[in-house]
Amino acid sequence: MSAAVIFHVLDDGSEVITFPRLNWALVLATAILIVGVAIAVMVLVSTAEFDDTPPAVPSSPVVCEPFCPQPS
């Protein structure tokens, strides 16, 4: 049996199966919390400043063979 089903044996020997009611206020609060966190993450990612500048080229000569850039 599922944990959501409650099985009772009454004093007279009869058996009763009950299904607990769903707390819709808790479901609504959880859904709002999840959507709120998702929106907060989207705003943080969309406003983030990523450093997209290319790395600086060293001014001193370096050994780069065989991958040296060819002058155009």
GROMACS .gro file of N, CA and C in nm:
model
  216
    1MET      N    1   0.082  -0.119   0.000
    1MET     CA    2   0.000   0.000   0.000
    1MET      C    3   0.087   0.125   0.000
    2SER      N    4   0.032   0.230  -0.052
    2SER     CA    5   0.101   0.357  -0.054
    2SER      C    6   0.096   0.422   0.084
    3ALA      N    7   0.193   0.506   0.112
    3ALA     CA    8   0.196   0.576   0.241
    3ALA      C    9   0.085   0.680   0.250
    4ALA      N   10   0.025   0.716   0.136
    4ALA     CA   11  -0.082   0.816   0.137
    4ALA      C   12  -0.216   0.755   0.176
    5VAL      N   13  -0.223   0.625   0.188
    5VAL     CA   14  -0.348   0.557   0.224
    5VAL      C   15  -0.337   0.511   0.369
    6ILE      N   16  -0.440   0.540   0.448
    6ILE     CA   17  -0.440   0.500   0.589
    6ILE      C   18  -0.541   0.388   0.608
    7PHE      N   19  -0.497   0.280   0.668
    7PHE     CA   20  -0.581   0.161   0.689
    7PHE      C   21  -0.616   0.152   0.838
    8HIS      N   22  -0.747   0.151   0.870
    8HIS     CA   23  -0.793   0.144   1.008
    8HIS      C   24  -0.869   0.014   1.029
    9VAL      N   25  -0.849  -0.047   1.145
    9VAL     CA   26  -0.934  -0.158   1.189
    9VAL      C   27  -1.007  -0.107   1.312
   10LEU      N   28  -1.139  -0.095   1.300
   10LEU     CA   29  -1.219  -0.040   1.409
   10LEU      C   30  -1.242  -0.145   1.517
   11ASP      N   31  -1.298  -0.101   1.631
   11ASP     CA   32  -1.322  -0.190   1.744
   11ASP      C   33  -1.417  -0.304   1.710
   12ASP      N   34  -1.511  -0.280   1.620
   12ASP     CA   35  -1.607  -0.385   1.585
   12ASP      C   36  -1.552  -0.481   1.479
   13GLY      N   37  -1.424  -0.463   1.439
   13GLY     CA   38  -1.361  -0.554   1.344
   13GLY      C   39  -1.371  -0.508   1.199
   14SER      N   40  -1.446  -0.403   1.173
   14SER     CA   41  -1.457  -0.356   1.035
   14SER      C   42  -1.329  -0.282   0.994
   15GLU      N   43  -1.302  -0.287   0.865
   15GLU     CA   44  -1.181  -0.226   0.811
   15GLU      C   45  -1.219  -0.103   0.730
   16VAL      N   46  -1.146   0.004   0.749
   16VAL     CA   47  -1.175   0.130   0.681
   16VAL      C   48  -1.044   0.180   0.619
   17ILE      N   49  -1.052   0.218   0.493
   17ILE     CA   50  -0.937   0.276   0.424
   17ILE      C   51  -0.970   0.423   0.400
   18THR      N   52  -0.883   0.512   0.445
   18THR     CA   53  -0.906   0.655   0.425
   18THR      C   54  -0.794   0.714   0.340
   19PHE      N   55  -0.828   0.818   0.269
   19PHE     CA   56  -0.732   0.892   0.187
   19PHE      C   57  -0.724   1.033   0.243
   20PRO      N   58  -0.608   1.072   0.297
   20PRO     CA   59  -0.596   1.206   0.354
   20PRO      C   60  -0.622   1.313   0.248
   21ARG      N   61  -0.681   1.423   0.293
   21ARG     CA   62  -0.707   1.533   0.202
   21ARG      C   63  -0.580   1.610   0.174
   22LEU      N   64  -0.572   1.665   0.056
   22LEU     CA   65  -0.454   1.742   0.015
   22LEU      C   66  -0.468   1.884   0.067
   23ASN      N   67  -0.362   1.935   0.127
   23ASN     CA   68  -0.362   2.072   0.179
   23ASN      C   69  -0.325   2.165   0.064
   24TRP      N   70  -0.426   2.226   0.002
   24TRP     CA   71  -0.403   2.308  -0.117
   24TRP      C   72  -0.327   2.435  -0.085
   25ALA      N   73  -0.338   2.485   0.037
   25ALA     CA   74  -0.261   2.604   0.075
   25ALA      C   75  -0.112   2.572   0.073
   26LEU      N   76  -0.076   2.454   0.120
   26LEU     CA   77   0.065   2.412   0.118
   26LEU      C   78   0.113   2.390  -0.025
   27VAL      N   79   0.029   2.333  -0.108
   27VAL     CA   80   0.066   2.313  -0.249
   27VAL      C   81   0.086   2.448  -0.318
   28LEU      N   82  -0.003   2.543  -0.293
   28LEU     CA   83   0.009   2.676  -0.353
   28LEU      C   84   0.134   2.748  -0.304
   29ALA      N   85   0.161   2.742  -0.173
   29ALA     CA   86   0.280   2.808  -0.118
   29ALA      C   87   0.408   2.747  -0.176
   30THR      N   88   0.411   2.615  -0.191
   30THR     CA   89   0.528   2.549  -0.248
   30THR      C   90   0.548   2.588  -0.394
   31ALA      N   91   0.439   2.593  -0.469
   31ALA     CA   92   0.448   2.632  -0.610
   31ALA      C   93   0.497   2.776  -0.625
   32ILE      N   94   0.447   2.865  -0.541
   32ILE     CA   95   0.491   3.005  -0.545
   32ILE      C   96   0.638   3.015  -0.509
   33LEU      N   97   0.681   2.938  -0.410
   33LEU     CA   98   0.822   2.939  -0.371
   33LEU      C   99   0.912   2.891  -0.485
   34ILE      N  100   0.872   2.784  -0.552
   34ILE     CA  101   0.953   2.730  -0.662
   34ILE      C  102   0.960   2.829  -0.778
   35VAL      N  103   0.847   2.889  -0.814
   35VAL     CA  104   0.846   2.986  -0.924
   35VAL      C  105   0.927   3.109  -0.886
   36GLY      N  106   0.917   3.152  -0.761
   36GLY     CA  107   0.994   3.268  -0.715
   36GLY      C  108   1.143   3.245  -0.722
   37VAL      N  109   1.186   3.127  -0.680
   37VAL     CA  110   1.329   3.094  -0.687
   37VAL      C  111   1.374   3.088  -0.832
   38ALA      N  112   1.294   3.030  -0.920
   38ALA     CA  113   1.329   3.022  -1.062
   38ALA      C  114   1.342   3.162  -1.123
   39ILE      N  115   1.251   3.252  -1.089
   39ILE     CA  116   1.257   3.389  -1.141
   39ILE      C  117   1.380   3.461  -1.087
   40ALA      N  118   1.411   3.441  -0.959
   40ALA     CA  119   1.529   3.505  -0.901
   40ALA      C  120   1.657   3.457  -0.969
   41VAL      N  121   1.667   3.329  -0.998
   41VAL     CA  122   1.785   3.276  -1.068
   41VAL      C  123   1.794   3.334  -1.209
   42MET      N  124   1.680   3.343  -1.279
   42MET     CA  125   1.682   3.400  -1.414
   42MET      C  126   1.726   3.546  -1.413
   43VAL      N  127   1.680   3.623  -1.315
   43VAL     CA  128   1.719   3.765  -1.307
   43VAL      C  129   1.867   3.776  -1.276
   44LEU      N  130   1.916   3.694  -1.183
   44LEU     CA  131   2.058   3.699  -1.150
   44LEU      C  132   2.146   3.664  -1.269
   45VAL      N  133   2.107   3.563  -1.345
   45VAL     CA  134   2.187   3.523  -1.461
   45VAL      C  135   2.179   3.627  -1.572
   46SER      N  136   2.061   3.686  -1.591
   46SER     CA  137   2.046   3.782  -1.700
   46SER      C  138   2.117   3.913  -1.672
   47THR      N  139   2.140   3.948  -1.545
   47THR     CA  140   2.207   4.074  -1.513
   47THR      C  141   2.353   4.055  -1.477
   48ALA      N  142   2.405   3.934  -1.487
   48ALA     CA  143   2.544   3.908  -1.452
   48ALA      C  144   2.637   3.971  -1.554
   49GLU      N  145   2.750   4.020  -1.507
   49GLU     CA  146   2.851   4.080  -1.594
   49GLU      C  147   2.963   3.977  -1.613
   50PHE      N  148   2.968   3.920  -1.730
   50PHE     CA  149   3.072   3.823  -1.760
   50PHE      C  150   3.188   3.894  -1.828
   51ASP      N  151   3.310   3.859  -1.790
   51ASP     CA  152   3.429   3.921  -1.848
   51ASP      C  153   3.458   3.852  -1.981
   52ASP      N  154   3.412   3.913  -2.089
   52ASP     CA  155   3.427   3.853  -2.222
   52ASP      C  156   3.543   3.913  -2.301
   53THR      N  157   3.634   3.985  -2.237
   53THR     CA  158   3.746   4.042  -2.310
   53THR      C  159   3.847   3.933  -2.343
   54PRO      N  160   3.906   3.941  -2.460
   54PRO     CA  161   4.006   3.839  -2.496
   54PRO      C  162   4.130   3.855  -2.409
   55PRO      N  163   4.204   3.750  -2.389
   55PRO     CA  164   4.326   3.761  -2.309
   55PRO      C  165   4.429   3.850  -2.377
   56ALA      N  166   4.507   3.919  -2.298
   56ALA     CA  167   4.608   4.010  -2.353
   56ALA      C  168   4.720   3.930  -2.420
   57VAL      N  169   4.766   3.985  -2.531
   57VAL     CA  170   4.876   3.922  -2.605
   57VAL      C  171   5.006   3.968  -2.542
   58PRO      N  172   5.093   3.878  -2.504
   58PRO     CA  173   5.220   3.922  -2.442
   58PRO      C  174   5.304   4.000  -2.542
   59SER      N  175   5.371   4.105  -2.493
   59SER     CA  176   5.451   4.189  -2.583
   59SER      C  177   5.589   4.128  -2.610
   60SER      N  178   5.635   4.044  -2.521
   60SER     CA  179   5.766   3.983  -2.544
   60SER      C  180   5.752   3.865  -2.639
   61PRO      N  181   5.857   3.840  -2.717
   61PRO     CA  182   5.850   3.726  -2.810
   61PRO      C  183   5.848   3.594  -2.732
   62VAL      N  184   5.764   3.507  -2.776
   62VAL     CA  185   5.754   3.376  -2.712
   62VAL      C  186   5.770   3.270  -2.819
   63VAL      N  187   5.807   3.154  -2.777
   63VAL     CA  188   5.820   3.043  -2.870
   63VAL      C  189   5.682   2.982  -2.887
   64CYS      N  190   5.631   2.985  -3.009
   64CYS     CA  191   5.497   2.933  -3.032
   64CYS      C  192   5.494   2.829  -3.143
   65GLU      N  193   5.608   2.791  -3.193
   65GLU     CA  194   5.612   2.691  -3.300
   65GLU      C  195   5.543   2.564  -3.256
   66PRO      N  196   5.468   2.500  -3.337
   66PRO     CA  197   5.432   2.528  -3.476
   66PRO      C  198   5.302   2.606  -3.488
   67PHE      N  199   5.258   2.673  -3.381
   67PHE     CA  200   5.127   2.738  -3.382
   67PHE      C  201   5.137   2.890  -3.384
   68CYS      N  202   5.244   2.947  -3.433
   68CYS     CA  203   5.258   3.094  -3.439
   68CYS      C  204   5.161   3.151  -3.541
   69PRO      N  205   5.098   3.264  -3.506
   69PRO     CA  206   5.011   3.327  -3.607
   69PRO      C  207   5.094   3.383  -3.721
   70GLN      N  208   5.042   3.367  -3.839
   70GLN     CA  209   5.114   3.414  -3.958
   70GLN      C  210   5.075   3.560  -3.985
   71PRO      N  211   5.173   3.645  -4.014
   71PRO     CA  212   5.138   3.785  -4.045
   71PRO      C  213   5.060   3.791  -4.178
   72SER      N  214   4.962   3.881  -4.178
   72SER     CA  215   4.880   3.889  -4.301
   72SER      C  216   4.936   3.986  -4.400
   0.00000   0.00000   0.00000
